[in-house]
CSV table of C-alpha atoms and ligand atoms in Angstrom, one decimal:
chain,number,residue,atom,x,y,z
I,25,MET,CA,29.9,18.8,92.5
I,26,THR,CA,28.1,21.9,91.3
I,27,GLU,CA,28.9,25.1,93.9
I,28,PRO,CA,25.6,27.0,95.2
I,29,ASP,CA,24.4,29.5,93.9
I,30,PRO,CA,25.1,32.4,96.2
I,31,GLN,CA,21.8,34.1,95.5
I,32,LYS,CA,20.2,30.9,96.1
I,33,GLN,CA,21.7,30.6,99.0
I,34,LEU,CA,20.7,34.7,100.2
I,35,LEU,CA,17.6,34.5,99.2
I,36,ALA,CA,17.5,31.0,101.6
I,37,LYS,CA,18.4,33.4,104.3
I,38,GLU,CA,15.7,35.7,103.8
I,39,ALA,CA,13.6,33.8,104.1
I,40,GLU,CA,14.8,32.3,106.9
I,41,PHE,CA,15.1,35.8,108.4
I,42,TRP,CA,12.1,36.6,108.3
I,43,ASP,CA,10.0,33.3,109.5
I,44,LEU,CA,12.0,34.0,112.6
I,45,GLN,CA,10.8,37.1,112.3
I,46,GLU,CA,7.3,36.1,112.3
I,47,ASP,CA,8.2,33.4,115.2
I,48,LYS,CA,9.2,35.4,117.1
I,49,ILE,CA,7.0,38.1,116.9
I,50,ASP,CA,5.6,38.2,120.3
I,51,SER,CA,7.8,38.1,122.4
I,52,LEU,CA,9.6,41.0,120.5
I,53,TYR,CA,6.1,42.4,121.7
I,54,ALA,CA,7.1,41.1,124.7
I,55,ARG,CA,10.2,43.0,125.7
I,56,PRO,CA,10.2,45.6,122.6
I,57,HIS,CA,13.5,46.5,121.7
I,58,ASP,CA,12.1,49.2,119.0
I,59,TRP,CA,9.0,51.2,118.0
I,60,ARG,CA,7.9,49.5,115.4
I,61,PHE,CA,6.8,46.9,118.1
I,62,VAL,CA,5.4,49.4,120.5
I,63,PRO,CA,1.7,49.5,119.3
I,64,LYS,CA,0.6,53.5,120.7
I,65,LEU,CA,3.8,55.0,120.1
I,66,ALA,CA,4.4,53.3,116.9
I,67,GLU,CA,0.3,54.7,115.2
I,68,LYS,CA,1.6,57.9,116.2
I,69,ILE,CA,5.3,58.1,115.4
I,70,ILE,CA,3.4,56.5,111.8
I,71,GLN,CA,0.2,58.5,111.5
I,72,PRO,CA,1.6,61.3,108.8
I,73,ARG,CA,3.0,58.5,106.8
I,74,VAL,CA,0.0,56.5,107.0
I,75,ASP,CA,-2.1,59.3,106.6
I,76,THR,CA,0.3,60.3,103.6
I,77,LEU,CA,0.1,56.9,102.2
I,78,LEU,CA,-4.2,56.9,102.3
I,79,ARG,CA,-4.7,60.5,100.6
I,80,LEU,CA,-2.8,59.1,97.8
I,81,ILE,CA,-4.8,55.8,97.2
I,82,ASP,CA,-8.4,57.5,98.2
I,83,GLY,CA,-7.1,60.0,95.8
I,84,ASN,CA,-7.0,57.9,92.8
I,85,LYS,CA,-9.3,55.8,93.9
I,86,ASP,CA,-10.9,55.8,89.9
I,87,ARG,CA,-7.6,54.4,88.5
I,88,ILE,CA,-6.6,52.0,91.4
I,89,LYS,CA,-8.4,48.6,91.2
I,90,SER,CA,-6.2,46.0,91.6
I,91,LEU,CA,-2.3,45.7,93.8
I,92,VAL,CA,0.8,44.2,93.9
I,93,ASP,CA,2.0,44.4,97.2
I,94,ILE,CA,5.6,42.8,96.9
I,95,GLY,CA,7.6,41.7,100.5
I,96,CYS,CA,3.9,42.0,102.2
I,97,GLY,CA,5.0,40.3,105.6
I,98,ASN,CA,2.0,40.0,107.8
I,99,GLY,CA,-0.2,41.3,104.5
I,100,TRP,CA,-1.6,44.8,106.8
I,101,LEU,CA,-1.2,47.0,103.6
I,102,CYS,CA,-3.1,44.3,101.1
I,103,HIS,CA,-5.9,43.8,104.3
I,104,ALA,CA,-6.3,47.9,104.9
I,105,MET,CA,-6.2,48.1,100.6
I,106,ALA,CA,-8.9,45.6,100.5
I,107,LYS,CA,-11.3,46.9,102.5
I,108,ARG,CA,-11.5,49.6,100.2
I,109,GLY,CA,-12.6,47.7,97.7
I,110,ILE,CA,-9.0,47.2,96.1
I,111,HIS,CA,-8.4,43.7,94.4
I,112,SER,CA,-5.6,43.3,96.2
I,113,ILE,CA,-2.4,40.4,96.3
I,114,GLY,CA,0.9,40.1,98.0
I,115,ILE,CA,3.8,37.9,97.7
I,116,ASP,CA,6.4,37.1,100.1
I,117,LEU,CA,9.4,35.0,100.1
I,118,SER,CA,8.3,34.0,104.4
I,119,PRO,CA,6.0,31.2,104.4
I,120,LYS,CA,4.9,31.7,107.9
I,121,LYS,CA,4.1,35.7,107.3
I,122,ILE,CA,1.7,34.5,103.8
I,123,GLU,CA,-0.2,31.8,106.8
I,124,THR,CA,-0.5,35.0,108.7
I,125,ALA,CA,-1.6,36.9,106.1
I,126,LYS,CA,-3.9,34.7,104.7
I,127,ARG,CA,-5.0,34.0,108.5
I,128,MET,CA,-6.4,37.9,109.1
I,129,ALA,CA,-7.6,38.0,106.2
I,130,LYS,CA,-9.7,35.5,107.0
I,131,GLU,CA,-10.5,37.0,110.3
I,132,GLN,CA,-11.5,39.8,109.2
I,133,GLY,CA,-13.6,38.7,106.2
I,134,ILE,CA,-12.1,40.2,103.8
I,135,ALA,CA,-10.2,36.6,101.9
I,136,ASP,CA,-12.3,37.1,98.9
I,137,ARG,CA,-10.7,40.2,98.2
I,138,CYS,CA,-7.1,39.3,98.7
I,139,GLU,CA,-4.4,36.9,97.1
I,140,PHE,CA,-1.7,35.9,99.4
I,141,VAL,CA,2.0,33.8,97.4
I,142,ALA,CA,4.4,32.6,99.4
I,143,GLY,CA,7.4,32.8,97.2
I,144,ASP,CA,10.7,35.0,95.3
I,145,VAL,CA,9.1,38.3,93.9
I,146,MET,CA,11.6,37.7,90.8
I,147,GLU,CA,10.0,34.4,90.2
I,148,TRP,CA,6.4,35.3,90.0
I,149,ARG,CA,3.6,37.1,87.6
I,150,PRO,CA,0.2,38.1,88.5
I,151,ARG,CA,-1.9,35.9,86.2
I,152,GLU,CA,-3.2,39.6,85.2
I,153,LYS,CA,-1.6,42.9,85.3
I,154,VAL,CA,-1.9,45.1,88.8
I,155,ASP,CA,-3.4,49.3,88.3
I,156,LEU,CA,-0.6,49.6,91.6
I,157,LEU,CA,2.7,48.3,92.3
I,158,THR,CA,3.5,48.8,96.5
I,159,SER,CA,6.7,48.0,98.6
I,160,HIS,CA,6.3,49.2,102.2
I,161,GLY,CA,10.0,48.6,103.3
I,162,SER,CA,10.4,45.4,101.0
I,163,LEU,CA,11.8,47.4,97.7
I,164,HIS,CA,15.1,47.7,99.6
I,165,HIS,CA,16.0,42.8,100.0
I,166,PHE,CA,16.0,42.6,97.0
I,167,PRO,CA,20.0,42.4,96.3
I,168,ALA,CA,20.1,43.9,92.5
I,169,PHE,CA,17.6,46.6,93.6
I,170,HIS,CA,17.5,48.0,90.5
I,171,ASP,CA,17.0,44.1,88.3
I,172,ALA,CA,13.7,43.6,90.4
I,173,LEU,CA,12.8,47.1,89.8
I,174,GLN,CA,12.3,46.3,85.7
I,175,HIS,CA,10.8,42.9,86.4
I,176,MET,CA,8.0,44.1,88.9
I,177,LEU,CA,7.7,47.1,85.9
I,178,ALA,CA,7.6,44.5,83.0
I,179,HIS,CA,5.5,41.6,84.1
I,180,HIS,CA,3.5,43.3,87.4
I,181,LEU,CA,2.4,46.4,86.2
I,182,LYS,CA,0.1,48.3,83.8
I,183,PRO,CA,1.8,50.6,81.4
I,184,ASP,CA,-0.1,53.2,83.3
I,185,GLY,CA,0.4,51.8,86.6
I,186,LEU,CA,1.3,54.0,89.5
I,187,MET,CA,3.7,52.7,91.9
I,188,LEU,CA,3.9,53.7,96.2
I,189,PHE,CA,7.0,53.0,97.6
I,190,VAL,CA,8.1,53.5,101.4
I,191,GLU,CA,11.4,52.5,101.4
I,192,PRO,CA,14.8,53.7,103.8
I,193,ASN,CA,16.4,57.1,102.9
I,194,HIS,CA,19.1,56.6,105.4
I,195,GLU,CA,21.1,54.3,107.8
I,196,GLY,CA,21.6,54.8,111.3
I,197,MET,CA,20.5,57.7,112.8
I,198,ALA,CA,20.5,61.6,112.7
I,199,PRO,CA,23.7,62.6,113.8
I,200,GLU,CA,21.8,65.4,115.9
I,201,VAL,CA,19.8,62.5,118.3
I,202,VAL,CA,22.8,60.4,118.0
I,203,GLN,CA,24.2,63.5,120.4
I,204,PHE,CA,21.5,64.0,121.7
I,205,LEU,CA,20.9,60.5,123.0
I,206,MET,CA,25.1,60.1,124.3
I,207,LYS,CA,24.8,62.7,126.6
I,208,CYS,CA,21.9,62.0,128.2
I,209,ALA,CA,23.2,58.1,128.5
I,210,LYS,CA,26.8,59.7,130.1
I,211,SER,CA,24.6,61.9,132.6
I,212,TRP,CA,24.5,61.7,135.9
I,213,TRP,CA,20.4,60.7,135.5
I,214,GLY,CA,21.4,58.6,132.1
I,215,LYS,CA,23.7,56.5,133.6
I,216,ARG,CA,21.4,55.1,136.5
I,217,VAL,CA,18.3,54.7,133.7
I,218,PHE,CA,19.9,53.9,130.5
I,219,ASP,CA,19.7,50.1,129.7
I,220,PHE,CA,23.1,49.5,129.4
I,221,ALA,CA,23.2,45.6,129.0
I,222,PHE,CA,20.1,46.0,126.5
I,223,TYR,CA,22.0,48.9,124.0
I,224,TYR,CA,25.3,46.1,123.7
I,225,GLU,CA,22.5,43.4,123.1
I,226,VAL,CA,21.4,45.2,120.5
I,227,THR,CA,24.4,47.6,118.9
I,228,GLY,CA,27.3,44.3,119.3
I,229,GLN,CA,29.3,47.4,120.7
I,230,THR,CA,31.0,46.4,123.9
I,231,SER,CA,31.1,50.5,125.2
I,232,LEU,CA,29.4,53.9,124.6
I,233,ASP,CA,32.6,55.1,122.8
I,234,THR,CA,33.4,52.0,120.2
I,235,PRO,CA,32.1,52.4,116.8
I,236,PRO,CA,29.3,49.1,116.2
I,237,PRO,CA,30.5,46.0,114.7
I,238,PRO,CA,30.2,45.1,110.6
I,239,THR,CA,26.5,43.6,110.6
I,240,ASP,CA,27.6,41.4,107.7
I,241,GLY,CA,28.1,38.8,109.5
I,242,PRO,CA,25.9,35.0,109.3
I,243,ASP,CA,23.7,35.5,112.6
I,244,MET,CA,21.1,35.1,112.8
I,245,ASN,CA,20.4,38.5,114.4
I,246,ILE,CA,16.3,39.6,114.1
I,247,ARG,CA,17.3,42.5,116.0
I,248,HIS,CA,19.6,43.9,113.3
I,249,GLU,CA,18.8,44.6,109.8
I,250,SER,CA,18.4,40.1,107.0
I,251,PRO,CA,20.7,39.4,105.3
I,252,ALA,CA,19.4,41.0,101.6
I,253,GLY,CA,17.9,44.3,103.6
I,254,LYS,CA,22.3,44.0,104.5
I,255,GLU,CA,23.4,44.5,101.3
I,256,PHE,CA,21.4,47.3,99.7
I,257,PHE,CA,22.5,49.4,103.1
I,258,GLY,CA,24.9,52.5,102.2
I,259,GLU,CA,25.4,55.4,104.5
I,260,HIS,CA,22.8,57.0,102.2
I,261,ILE,CA,20.9,55.2,100.3
I,262,GLU,CA,20.0,57.7,97.1
I,263,LEU,CA,16.8,55.9,96.4
I,264,ASP,CA,15.6,59.7,95.9
I,265,ASP,CA,18.0,60.1,93.2
I,266,TYR,CA,17.5,56.8,92.0
I,267,PHE,CA,13.3,57.5,91.9
I,268,ALA,CA,14.1,60.9,89.7
I,269,GLU,CA,16.3,59.7,87.1
I,270,HIS,CA,14.4,56.7,86.3
I,271,PHE,CA,10.1,57.7,87.2
I,272,GLU,CA,7.9,60.6,87.4
I,273,VAL,CA,7.4,61.5,91.0
I,274,ILE,CA,4.5,62.7,91.5
I,275,GLU,CA,4.8,63.2,94.7
I,276,ARG,CA,8.1,62.4,98.0
I,277,HIS,CA,7.9,63.0,101.5
I,278,PHE,CA,10.4,62.3,103.9
I,279,TYR,CA,9.7,61.3,107.7
I,280,HIS,CA,11.5,59.4,111.1
I,281,TYR,CA,13.9,62.0,111.6
I,282,PHE,CA,13.9,62.7,115.1
I,283,SER,CA,10.7,60.9,117.1
I,284,SER,CA,11.2,57.8,116.2
I,285,HIS,CA,14.7,57.1,116.7
I,286,ALA,CA,15.0,59.0,120.2
I,287,THR,CA,12.0,56.3,120.9
I,288,ASN,CA,14.3,53.7,120.1
I,289,ALA,CA,16.9,54.2,122.0
I,290,PHE,CA,14.2,56.0,124.7
I,291,TYR,CA,11.7,53.8,125.4
I,292,VAL,CA,14.2,50.5,125.2
I,293,PHE,CA,16.7,51.9,126.7
I,294,MET,CA,15.3,54.0,129.7
I,295,LYS,CA,14.4,50.8,132.8
I,296,SER,CA,12.3,54.0,134.1
I,297,LYS,CA,8.6,54.0,133.6
I,298,LEU,CA,8.5,58.2,134.7
I,299,ILE,CA,10.7,59.2,131.8
I,300,ARG,CA,9.0,56.6,129.1
I,301,GLY,CA,5.9,58.3,130.2
I,302,ILE,CA,7.1,61.2,129.9
I,303,TRP,CA,8.3,60.3,126.3
I,304,ARG,CA,4.4,59.4,125.7
I,305,LEU,CA,3.2,62.9,126.0
I,306,LEU,CA,6.6,64.3,124.5
I,307,LEU,CA,6.0,62.1,121.6
I,308,PRO,CA,3.0,64.0,119.9
I,309,MET,CA,4.8,67.5,119.4
I,310,MET,CA,8.5,65.3,118.2
I,311,VAL,CA,6.3,64.6,115.3
I,312,ARG,CA,5.0,67.6,115.0
I,313,ARG,CA,8.4,68.9,114.8
I,314,ASP,CA,9.6,66.1,112.3
I,315,THR,CA,7.2,67.2,110.0
I,316,ARG,CA,7.9,70.9,110.3
I,317,LEU,CA,11.9,69.9,109.7
I,318,LEU,CA,11.3,67.2,106.9
I,319,LYS,CA,10.1,70.4,105.0
I,320,ASP,CA,13.5,70.9,104.7
I,321,PRO,CA,16.5,69.1,102.3
I,322,LYS,CA,18.7,69.8,105.1
I,323,TYR,CA,16.7,67.1,107.0
I,324,GLN,CA,15.4,65.2,104.8
I,325,GLN,CA,18.7,63.3,104.1
I,326,PHE,CA,18.6,62.0,107.6
I,327,ALA,CA,15.0,61.1,107.6
I,328,GLU,CA,14.8,57.6,108.5
I,329,ASP,CA,12.3,56.4,105.4
I,330,GLY,CA,10.5,58.1,102.1
I,331,LEU,CA,7.3,57.4,100.3
I,332,TRP,CA,7.0,58.0,97.0
I,333,PHE,CA,4.5,57.8,94.4
I,334,LEU,CA,5.4,56.8,90.8
I,335,ARG,CA,4.9,56.3,87.6
I,336,ARG,CA,6.9,55.2,84.5
I,337,LYS,CA,8.2,57.8,82.4
I,338,ALA,CA,6.5,58.9,79.7
I,339,SER,CA,9.0,57.6,77.1
I,340,ARG,CA,10.2,54.5,78.6
T,401,SAM,C1,10.7,45.1,106.7
T,401,SAM,S1,9.7,42.9,105.3
T,401,SAM,C2,8.6,44.4,105.2
T,401,SAM,C3,7.3,43.9,105.4
T,401,SAM,C4,5.7,44.6,105.5
T,401,SAM,N1,5.7,45.0,103.5
T,401,SAM,C5,5.7,45.2,106.4
T,401,SAM,O1,5.5,46.4,106.1
T,401,SAM,O2,5.4,45.0,107.1
T,401,SAM,C6,10.0,42.2,103.6
T,401,SAM,C7,9.3,41.4,103.5
T,401,SAM,O3,10.1,41.8,102.1
T,401,SAM,C8,10.0,40.1,102.2
T,401,SAM,N2,11.6,39.9,101.0
T,401,SAM,C9,12.0,40.1,100.5
T,401,SAM,N3,12.6,39.5,99.7
T,401,SAM,C10,11.9,38.9,99.4
T,401,SAM,C11,11.7,38.9,97.5
T,401,SAM,N4,12.7,37.8,96.7
T,401,SAM,N5,10.3,38.6,97.4
T,401,SAM,C12,9.2,38.2,98.1
T,401,SAM,N6,9.5,38.9,99.4
T,401,SAM,C13,10.4,39.1,99.5
T,401,SAM,C14,10.5,39.4,103.2
T,401,SAM,O4,10.3,38.0,103.7
T,401,SAM,C15,9.8,40.4,104.3
T,401,SAM,O5,9.1,40.1,104.5
C-alpha cells in the first residue's frame, strides 16, 4: 500500500478547517472571541488598512482591470473590487466559503463581474493572466510558501502585473500589550471582570503564568491557527525581508500594534458591559496611536499584520 501524501493530507485538513469555520461563523458572532468578528470594533480597527488598500487600487485603476484573490474566503475583496469594475476571480480551498462568496455576489448584483473557484491554488490556472494578484491573510497558509508564490507568478500574473498582500507579520501579542493585560488581569478589579474560563479555553493555558501549550496538535480548534497556517509561523515572521529580497516594494505599511490585540483580550475577556463601552469610546484614539507608533521600525516588528504592494524586480 502506498503511503498517503503528507502534503495532500495537510490540504484536506486545511479545507476541513475552513469549512468548519464557515459553518460556525454565526456562532462565533454570537460569542465574539476575536475583534475580527465584532463588526463595529473590527471596522474601526481595520479602517486604516482598508483605506490604504482602496487608495492603492484606486490610484492604479488604469492598470488594474482584472485580479485573482488567492484564498478568497467569503469573497469580500472580490466583491469590493468587482464593484469598482475590476473583473475579480477568487479561489479558495473551502467549498463552503466559495458557496458563500457566490451567494453574496448574486445578492449584491455583481455575479457577472466575479468568478469563484473551489480548489487548491497550486493546482489551478486562470484562463488568462491577470493584472493584480491579491492575498488577504492567505499566503501564509501555503506550507511551501516560496514555491506557491513562484507558481502564482508563473501562471496567474501578467509579467508587468502587481501584487497586493496583507499577511501576518508577527505572531502573538507585542510585549507591551501582554504586560499591560497581565497587570490588569491580576489587579483586584481585573480578577472580578476577567473571563478566566474563556481565556483558558482560548489559550489552552491552565493559569496566567503557565505558557500556552504548543499549537501543533491534531485538534481542529477554530479559535486557533489553521493546520497549514501553523506550519508557517515562527516567532517573528520574516515576510518583510522576503518581499524586499524578491520583489520591488512599491509601498509597505504595518498595522495592529496595540488596538487589535488589546481589543481581542479586553472585549472577549472582560465580562463588564461598562468596560466594553469605555473600550469602544477609547478605540479610535488607540487606532490613531497605533498608526503613529507603527511608523517606527522598533514597533513595526511587533505589528500583527503587514501590507505590501509589490511588483516583480525588473531583472526577474
Ligand atoms: C485567513 S483565511 C483568509 C480569507 C480571506 N482572504 C479573508 O480576508 O477573509 C485563509 C483562506 O485561505 C484558504 N486557503 C488556504 N490554503 C489554500 C490553498 N492551497 N488554495 C486555496 N485556498 C487556500 C483557506 O481556505 C481560507 O479561506
